[in-house]
C-alpha cells in the first residue's frame, strides 16, 4: 500500500508533464493529456478508498487520510486550472464545451470535490484505526458493548466509520455529478 501511495503521489502532485504514455489517451497532448492522467489517478485513488471503506475489517485511517489529502490537492482551483478555455478536442478529450458555458457550476463542482476530500481527511485525522460498524441486527453482546466503535463518535456524533463511509459516498457523487454534466463518456 505504501508503494502504491507513493506512485499516486507522483501523478497527483507533479505538475510538470511526466512521460507516462499508457495513462493518457492516444493522441491527447498537453493540458488534456495531463488532466486525463490526473483523473485516472483520481479514479485509482477512489478505488483504493472504496476497497478500504467498504471492507469488513478495521481500516488504516492514516492511509485513508493520505489519499483523501491527495485528492483534495487536485480539487478546487487546481482542477479548474486543468481546464483552460478552449481545451476541447473531440478526438481525444471527453471535456464538453458546456464547461466554459457553465463555468460557475463547473468551478463549484471542483470546489465541492476539494471540500468533500478535505472533510474525509479531517474525519480520519488522528484516528489510527477505524473499526467496521457493528453489524445490523446485533453482532453479539460483547461486540455491541465494547468491541465496536471504540473510537467514539465522529464530529457529528455518528460512529467514525459510518461518517467515513458517508464522506466517501459524498466525494464519489461529486465526481459523478461533474461527469454527468461535463464529460462525454465515449471519446
Ligand atoms: C469539476 C468536474 C470534475 C470533477 C469534480 C471530476 N471530474 Fe473526472 N473528468 C472531468 C472531465 C471534464 C473529464 C474529461 C477530461 C478530458 O478528457 O479532457 C474527466 C475525466 C475523467 C476520467 C477519464 C480520464 C481519461 O483517461 O480520459 C476519469 C477516470 C475521471 N475523470 C475520474 C474522476 C474521479 C474519480 C473524480 C472524483 C474524485 C473526478 N473525476 C472528478 C470532470 C471532473
Tab-separated table of C-alpha atoms and ligand atoms in Angstrom:
chain	number	residue	atom	x	y	z
A	1	UNK	CA	0.000	0.000	0.000
A	2	UNK	CA	2.813	2.376	0.807
A	3	UNK	CA	4.448	1.953	-2.612
A	4	UNK	CA	1.089	2.438	-4.256
A	5	UNK	CA	0.502	5.677	-2.349
A	6	UNK	CA	3.919	6.947	-3.436
A	7	UNK	CA	3.128	6.236	-7.082
A	8	UNK	CA	-0.155	8.044	-6.761
A	9	UNK	CA	1.525	10.957	-5.046
A	10	UNK	CA	3.844	11.281	-8.020
A	11	UNK	CA	0.987	11.541	-10.514
A	12	UNK	CA	-1.186	13.814	-8.436
A	13	UNK	CA	1.408	16.267	-7.244
A	14	UNK	CA	3.952	16.588	-10.046
A	15	UNK	CA	2.791	19.430	-12.221
A	16	UNK	CA	5.450	19.127	-14.907
A	17	UNK	CA	4.329	16.715	-17.615
A	18	UNK	CA	5.512	13.197	-16.875
A	19	UNK	CA	6.002	10.812	-19.739
A	20	UNK	CA	3.560	8.017	-18.995
A	21	UNK	CA	2.032	7.193	-22.378
A	22	UNK	CA	-0.110	4.331	-21.120
A	23	UNK	CA	-2.170	6.667	-18.966
A	24	UNK	CA	-3.155	9.350	-21.444
A	25	UNK	CA	-5.395	8.794	-24.430
A	26	UNK	CA	-3.727	8.120	-27.692
A	27	UNK	CA	-3.114	11.412	-29.412
A	28	UNK	CA	-4.001	13.563	-26.403
A	29	UNK	CA	-1.334	16.099	-25.651
A	30	UNK	CA	-0.525	18.968	-23.332
A	31	UNK	CA	-3.089	20.015	-20.782
A	32	UNK	CA	-5.635	17.448	-21.994
A	33	UNK	CA	-3.236	14.519	-21.553
A	34	UNK	CA	-2.115	15.922	-18.239
A	35	UNK	CA	-5.613	16.220	-16.786
A	36	UNK	CA	-6.634	12.785	-18.092
A	37	UNK	CA	-3.655	11.340	-16.287
A	38	UNK	CA	-4.695	13.082	-13.073
A	39	UNK	CA	-8.304	11.957	-13.480
A	40	UNK	CA	-7.100	8.370	-13.946
A	41	UNK	CA	-5.074	8.676	-10.768
A	42	UNK	CA	-8.172	10.077	-9.020
A	43	UNK	CA	-10.045	7.026	-10.155
A	44	UNK	CA	-7.337	4.723	-8.762
A	45	UNK	CA	-7.436	6.696	-5.528
A	46	UNK	CA	-11.215	6.323	-5.277
A	47	UNK	CA	-10.995	2.593	-5.974
A	48	UNK	CA	-8.435	2.157	-3.209
A	49	UNK	CA	-10.527	4.236	-0.815
A	50	UNK	CA	-13.669	2.336	-1.751
A	51	UNK	CA	-11.998	-1.005	-1.105
A	52	UNK	CA	-10.865	0.167	2.304
A	53	UNK	CA	-14.028	1.965	3.282
A	54	UNK	CA	-16.254	-0.953	2.298
A	55	UNK	CA	-14.056	-3.611	3.808
A	56	UNK	CA	-15.328	-5.586	6.737
A	57	UNK	CA	-12.050	-5.274	8.586
A	58	UNK	CA	-10.636	-2.354	10.515
A	59	UNK	CA	-9.146	0.177	8.170
A	60	UNK	CA	-5.960	2.120	8.218
A	61	UNK	CA	-7.091	5.667	8.860
A	62	UNK	CA	-3.693	7.133	8.064
A	63	UNK	CA	-3.804	5.742	4.534
A	64	UNK	CA	-7.377	6.948	4.052
A	65	UNK	CA	-6.298	10.379	5.208
A	66	UNK	CA	-3.219	10.422	2.947
A	67	UNK	CA	-5.283	9.526	-0.101
A	68	UNK	CA	-8.052	11.985	0.785
A	69	UNK	CA	-5.436	14.732	1.032
A	70	UNK	CA	-4.015	13.783	-2.368
A	71	UNK	CA	-7.486	14.036	-3.879
A	72	UNK	CA	-8.033	17.386	-2.175
A	73	UNK	CA	-4.774	18.583	-3.751
A	74	UNK	CA	-6.281	18.122	-7.210
A	75	UNK	CA	-9.587	19.809	-6.344
A	76	UNK	CA	-10.704	23.417	-6.312
A	77	UNK	CA	-8.590	25.889	-8.244
A	78	UNK	CA	-6.089	23.179	-9.227
A	79	UNK	CA	-8.833	21.283	-11.027
A	80	UNK	CA	-10.152	24.458	-12.628
A	81	UNK	CA	-6.643	25.284	-13.886
A	82	UNK	CA	-6.575	21.989	-15.760
A	83	UNK	CA	-9.415	23.239	-17.968
A	84	UNK	CA	-8.217	26.390	-19.725
A	85	UNK	CA	-10.717	27.971	-22.105
A	86	UNK	CA	-10.786	26.166	-25.412
A	87	UNK	CA	-9.060	22.981	-24.281
A	88	UNK	CA	-11.547	20.843	-26.168
A	89	UNK	CA	-10.726	18.223	-28.740
A	90	UNK	CA	-13.491	15.908	-29.858
A	91	UNK	CA	-10.925	13.339	-30.988
A	92	UNK	CA	-9.010	12.958	-27.764
A	93	UNK	CA	-10.912	14.637	-24.952
A	94	UNK	CA	-14.119	13.936	-23.100
A	95	UNK	CA	-14.483	17.529	-21.947
A	96	UNK	CA	-17.792	19.064	-23.054
A	97	UNK	CA	-17.798	22.655	-24.345
A	98	UNK	CA	-20.552	23.279	-21.735
A	99	UNK	CA	-17.767	23.549	-19.163
A	100	UNK	CA	-16.989	27.065	-20.331
A	101	UNK	CA	-20.647	27.996	-20.796
A	102	UNK	CA	-21.452	26.943	-17.232
A	103	UNK	CA	-18.130	27.920	-15.740
A	104	UNK	CA	-19.545	28.816	-12.304
A	105	UNK	CA	-21.188	25.441	-11.950
A	106	UNK	CA	-18.027	23.689	-13.075
A	107	UNK	CA	-15.968	25.666	-10.578
A	108	UNK	CA	-18.479	24.909	-7.868
A	109	UNK	CA	-18.144	21.151	-8.505
A	110	UNK	CA	-14.346	21.408	-8.430
A	111	UNK	CA	-14.623	23.225	-5.081
A	112	UNK	CA	-17.082	20.648	-3.855
A	113	UNK	CA	-14.589	17.882	-4.620
A	114	UNK	CA	-11.942	19.748	-2.629
A	115	UNK	CA	-14.353	20.274	0.237
A	116	UNK	CA	-15.532	16.653	0.363
A	117	UNK	CA	-11.976	15.303	0.207
A	118	UNK	CA	-10.922	17.661	2.998
A	119	UNK	CA	-13.876	16.557	5.105
A	120	UNK	CA	-12.868	12.936	4.629
A	121	UNK	CA	-9.289	13.750	5.597
A	122	UNK	CA	-10.479	15.598	8.702
A	123	UNK	CA	-12.753	12.775	9.762
A	124	UNK	CA	-9.885	10.320	9.710
A	125	UNK	CA	-7.351	12.692	11.238
A	126	UNK	CA	-5.860	11.390	14.473
A	127	UNK	CA	-7.665	8.057	14.195
A	128	UNK	CA	-5.038	5.349	13.858
A	129	UNK	CA	-7.535	2.609	13.095
A	130	UNK	CA	-11.169	2.702	12.170
A	131	UNK	CA	-13.346	-0.181	13.181
A	132	UNK	CA	-16.025	-1.666	10.987
A	133	UNK	CA	-19.552	-0.772	12.040
A	134	UNK	CA	-21.495	-3.062	14.301
A	135	UNK	CA	-23.482	-5.431	12.124
A	136	UNK	CA	-27.143	-4.567	11.814
A	137	UNK	CA	-29.352	-6.726	13.970
A	138	UNK	CA	-26.744	-7.089	16.653
A	139	UNK	CA	-23.424	-8.805	16.460
A	140	UNK	CA	-23.141	-10.372	19.861
A	141	UNK	CA	-23.357	-8.616	23.188
A	142	UNK	CA	-19.672	-8.131	23.812
A	143	UNK	CA	-19.037	-6.558	20.432
A	144	UNK	CA	-22.021	-4.281	20.805
A	145	UNK	CA	-20.871	-3.021	24.157
A	146	UNK	CA	-17.191	-2.588	23.836
A	147	UNK	CA	-15.680	-4.186	20.776
A	148	UNK	CA	-17.046	-1.921	18.103
A	149	UNK	CA	-16.704	1.771	17.537
A	150	UNK	CA	-14.116	2.138	20.232
A	151	UNK	CA	-13.010	5.393	18.672
A	152	UNK	CA	-16.187	7.010	19.949
A	153	UNK	CA	-18.264	9.292	17.809
A	154	UNK	CA	-17.246	11.291	14.787
A	155	UNK	CA	-17.746	15.038	14.701
A	156	UNK	CA	-21.430	14.601	14.003
A	157	UNK	CA	-21.900	12.094	16.791
A	158	UNK	CA	-22.018	9.096	14.468
A	159	UNK	CA	-19.513	6.288	14.799
A	160	UNK	CA	-16.400	7.385	12.947
A	161	UNK	CA	-16.514	4.551	10.456
A	162	UNK	CA	-20.066	5.434	9.410
A	163	UNK	CA	-19.022	9.039	8.967
A	164	UNK	CA	-16.085	7.945	6.822
A	165	UNK	CA	-18.371	5.865	4.641
A	166	UNK	CA	-20.764	8.762	4.207
A	167	UNK	CA	-17.943	11.186	3.431
A	168	UNK	CA	-16.626	8.779	0.845
A	169	UNK	CA	-20.046	8.485	-0.775
A	170	UNK	CA	-20.405	12.267	-0.930
A	171	UNK	CA	-16.996	12.581	-2.533
A	172	UNK	CA	-17.806	9.892	-5.035
A	173	UNK	CA	-21.081	11.555	-6.013
A	174	UNK	CA	-19.185	14.799	-6.667
A	175	UNK	CA	-17.086	13.001	-9.297
A	176	UNK	CA	-20.270	11.615	-10.826
A	177	UNK	CA	-22.137	14.953	-10.844
A	178	UNK	CA	-19.382	16.645	-12.754
A	179	UNK	CA	-19.054	13.794	-15.231
A	180	UNK	CA	-22.817	13.726	-15.824
A	181	UNK	CA	-22.845	17.404	-16.731
A	182	UNK	CA	-19.463	17.983	-18.284
A	183	UNK	CA	-17.944	14.794	-19.599
A	184	UNK	CA	-18.645	12.771	-22.721
A	185	UNK	CA	-18.204	9.173	-21.728
A	186	UNK	CA	-17.164	7.781	-25.099
A	187	UNK	CA	-14.435	9.655	-26.873
B	1	LIG	C1	-15.296	19.623	-11.866
B	1	LIG	C2	-15.545	18.482	-12.726
B	1	LIG	C3	-14.950	17.144	-12.444
B	1	LIG	C4	-14.749	16.548	-11.225
B	1	LIG	C5	-15.088	17.069	-9.838
B	1	LIG	C6	-14.151	15.260	-11.503
B	1	LIG	N1	-14.000	15.074	-12.835
B	1	LIG	FE1	-13.213	13.441	-13.749
B	1	LIG	N2	-13.421	14.347	-15.566
B	1	LIG	C7	-13.972	15.581	-15.794
B	1	LIG	C8	-13.884	15.909	-17.214
B	1	LIG	C9	-14.417	17.166	-17.863
B	1	LIG	C10	-13.248	14.823	-17.834
B	1	LIG	C11	-12.842	14.688	-19.319
B	1	LIG	C12	-11.427	15.255	-19.458
B	1	LIG	C13	-10.856	15.162	-20.856
B	1	LIG	O1	-10.934	14.065	-21.463
B	1	LIG	O2	-10.321	16.169	-21.352
B	1	LIG	C14	-12.973	13.847	-16.771
B	1	LIG	C15	-12.374	12.619	-16.983
B	1	LIG	C16	-12.211	11.633	-16.017
B	1	LIG	C17	-11.697	10.319	-16.277
B	1	LIG	C18	-11.254	9.772	-17.629
B	1	LIG	C19	-9.795	10.130	-17.850
B	1	LIG	C20	-9.302	9.697	-19.205
B	1	LIG	O3	-8.356	8.924	-19.259
B	1	LIG	O4	-9.862	10.149	-20.207
B	1	LIG	C21	-11.688	9.655	-15.075
B	1	LIG	C22	-11.243	8.226	-14.827
B	1	LIG	C23	-12.183	10.585	-14.062
B	1	LIG	N3	-12.486	11.780	-14.674
B	1	LIG	C24	-12.286	10.292	-12.702
B	1	LIG	C25	-12.689	11.222	-11.722
B	1	LIG	C26	-12.814	10.921	-10.312
B	1	LIG	C27	-12.551	9.569	-9.674
B	1	LIG	C28	-13.224	12.071	-9.700
B	1	LIG	C29	-13.516	12.319	-8.248
B	1	LIG	C30	-12.547	12.002	-7.270
B	1	LIG	C31	-13.376	13.066	-10.737
B	1	LIG	N4	-13.042	12.521	-11.951
B	1	LIG	C32	-13.808	14.364	-10.506
B	1	LIG	C33	-14.529	16.408	-14.846
B	1	LIG	C34	-14.485	16.203	-13.466
